[in-house]
Coordinates of C-alpha atoms in Angstrom, one line a residue:
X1 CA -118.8 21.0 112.7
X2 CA -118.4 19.2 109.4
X3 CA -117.5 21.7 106.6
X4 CA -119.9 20.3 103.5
X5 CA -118.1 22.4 100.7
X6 CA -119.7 20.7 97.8
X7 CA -122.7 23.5 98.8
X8 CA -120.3 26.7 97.9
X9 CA -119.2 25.1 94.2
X10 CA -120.7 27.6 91.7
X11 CA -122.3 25.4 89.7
X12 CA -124.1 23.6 92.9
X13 CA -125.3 27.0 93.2
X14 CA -126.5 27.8 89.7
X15 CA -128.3 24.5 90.3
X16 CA -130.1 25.5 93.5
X17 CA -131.0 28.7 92.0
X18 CA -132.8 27.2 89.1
X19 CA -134.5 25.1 91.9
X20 CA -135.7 27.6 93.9
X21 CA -137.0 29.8 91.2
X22 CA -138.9 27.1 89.6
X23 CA -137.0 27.0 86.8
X24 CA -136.4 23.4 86.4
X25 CA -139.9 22.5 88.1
X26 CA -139.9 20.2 91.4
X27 CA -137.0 17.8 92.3
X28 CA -137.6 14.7 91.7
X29 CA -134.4 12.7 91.4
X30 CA -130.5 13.3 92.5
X31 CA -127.7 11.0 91.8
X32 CA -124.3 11.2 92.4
X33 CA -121.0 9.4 92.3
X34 CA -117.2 9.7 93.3
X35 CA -115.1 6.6 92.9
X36 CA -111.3 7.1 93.4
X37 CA -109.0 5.0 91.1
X38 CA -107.4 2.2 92.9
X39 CA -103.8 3.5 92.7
X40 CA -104.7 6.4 94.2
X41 CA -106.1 5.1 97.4
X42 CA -103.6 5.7 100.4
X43 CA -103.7 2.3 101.6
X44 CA -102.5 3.4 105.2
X45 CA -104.2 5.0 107.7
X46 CA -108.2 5.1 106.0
X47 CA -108.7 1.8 105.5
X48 CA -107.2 0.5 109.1
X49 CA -110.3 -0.6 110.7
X50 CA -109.3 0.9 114.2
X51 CA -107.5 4.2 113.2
X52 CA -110.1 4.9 110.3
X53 CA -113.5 5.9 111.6
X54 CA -115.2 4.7 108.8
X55 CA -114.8 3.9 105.4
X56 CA -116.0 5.2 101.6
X57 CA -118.9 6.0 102.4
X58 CA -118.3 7.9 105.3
X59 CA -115.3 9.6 103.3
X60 CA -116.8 10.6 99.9
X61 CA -120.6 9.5 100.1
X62 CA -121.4 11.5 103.3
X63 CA -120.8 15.3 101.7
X64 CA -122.6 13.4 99.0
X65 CA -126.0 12.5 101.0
X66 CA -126.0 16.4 102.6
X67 CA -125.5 17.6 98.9
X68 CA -128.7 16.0 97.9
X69 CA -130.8 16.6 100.9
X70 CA -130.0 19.9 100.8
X71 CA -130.8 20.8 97.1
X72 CA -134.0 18.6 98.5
X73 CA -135.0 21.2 100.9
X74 CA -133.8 18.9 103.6
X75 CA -137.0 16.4 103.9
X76 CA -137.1 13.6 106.1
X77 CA -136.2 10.3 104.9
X78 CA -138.9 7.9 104.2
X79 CA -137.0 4.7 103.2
X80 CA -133.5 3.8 103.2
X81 CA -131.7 1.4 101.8
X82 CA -127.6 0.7 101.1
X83 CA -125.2 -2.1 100.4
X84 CA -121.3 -1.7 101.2
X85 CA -118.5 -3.9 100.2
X86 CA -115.2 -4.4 101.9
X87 CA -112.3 -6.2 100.0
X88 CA -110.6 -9.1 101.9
X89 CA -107.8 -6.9 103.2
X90 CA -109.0 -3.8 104.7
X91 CA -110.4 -3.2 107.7
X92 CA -113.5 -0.8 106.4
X93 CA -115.7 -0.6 103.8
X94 CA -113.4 0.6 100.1
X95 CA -117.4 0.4 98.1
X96 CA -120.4 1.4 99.1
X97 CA -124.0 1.9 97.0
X98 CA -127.3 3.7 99.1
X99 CA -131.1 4.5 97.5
X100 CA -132.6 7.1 100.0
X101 CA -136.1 8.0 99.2
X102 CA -137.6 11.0 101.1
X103 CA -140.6 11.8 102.2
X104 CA -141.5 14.6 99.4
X105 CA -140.8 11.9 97.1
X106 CA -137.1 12.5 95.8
X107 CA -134.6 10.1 95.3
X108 CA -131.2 10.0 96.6
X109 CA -129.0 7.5 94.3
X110 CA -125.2 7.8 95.9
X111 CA -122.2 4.9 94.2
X112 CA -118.9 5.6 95.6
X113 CA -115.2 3.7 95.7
X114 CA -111.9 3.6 96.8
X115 CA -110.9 0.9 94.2
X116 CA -112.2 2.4 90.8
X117 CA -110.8 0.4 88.1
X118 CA -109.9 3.2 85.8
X119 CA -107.0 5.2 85.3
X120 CA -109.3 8.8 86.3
X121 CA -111.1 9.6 89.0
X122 CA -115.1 9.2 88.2
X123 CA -116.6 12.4 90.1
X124 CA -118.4 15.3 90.7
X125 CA -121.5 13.0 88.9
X126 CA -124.4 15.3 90.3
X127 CA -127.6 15.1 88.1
X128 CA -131.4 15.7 89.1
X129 CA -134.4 15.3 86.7
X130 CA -137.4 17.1 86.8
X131 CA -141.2 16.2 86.9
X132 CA -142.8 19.5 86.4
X133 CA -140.6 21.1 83.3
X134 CA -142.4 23.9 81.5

């Protein structure tokens, strides 16, 4: 079992609160985004292809993806779609980009990195939109 603790933050929380009360009307959209400044990335043992067992995306967009489809209600997806990048010396992905739309119509937009170019970390990103607001 995989612990997905972005679910317990208290803000996550608020947010699905606000969702389930109708608050903020129906989901429509989620985007989020973690991208780790390059001189931070421990360029050991998670990018070696055969030790690593996958790469950014795996690392920092997978709690990402279960963060969304749960404050989605956990539909099926419908269409998927994802481009990942791999710089010429490591062994797995370090960038990865994926569009998941599901079947009750929301969007799942998730951008992560190993090799952000700035000096912070961009992340913790989380932001829905709303079609029905009253």
């Amino acid at each position: 079992m995989v612990g997905m603790n972005h679910r317990f933050r208290s803000d996550v929380q608020a947010v699905r609160g606000f969702l389930a009360g109708g608050d903020l009307g129906a989901l429509q959209r989620c985007a989020a985004l973690v991208h780790v400044p390059t001189e931070q990335t421990d360029v050991g043992l998670e990018i070696a292809a055969g030790r690593a067992g996958g790469g950014a995306m795996l690392d920092l967009g997978l709690p990402l993806i279960d963060l969304g489809l749960w404050l989605a209600g956990w539909p099926a997806p419908k269409r998927i779609s994802a481009y990942l990048s791999r710089s010429g010396k490591v062994g797995v992905e370090d960038m990865g980009s994926a569009l998941i739309v599901l079947e009750n119509g929301v969007s799942l937009t998730i951008d992560v990195s190993w090799r952000h170019l700035g000096e912070e970390s961009a992340s913790g990103s989380i932001s829905s939109a709303s079609k029905d607001r009253r």
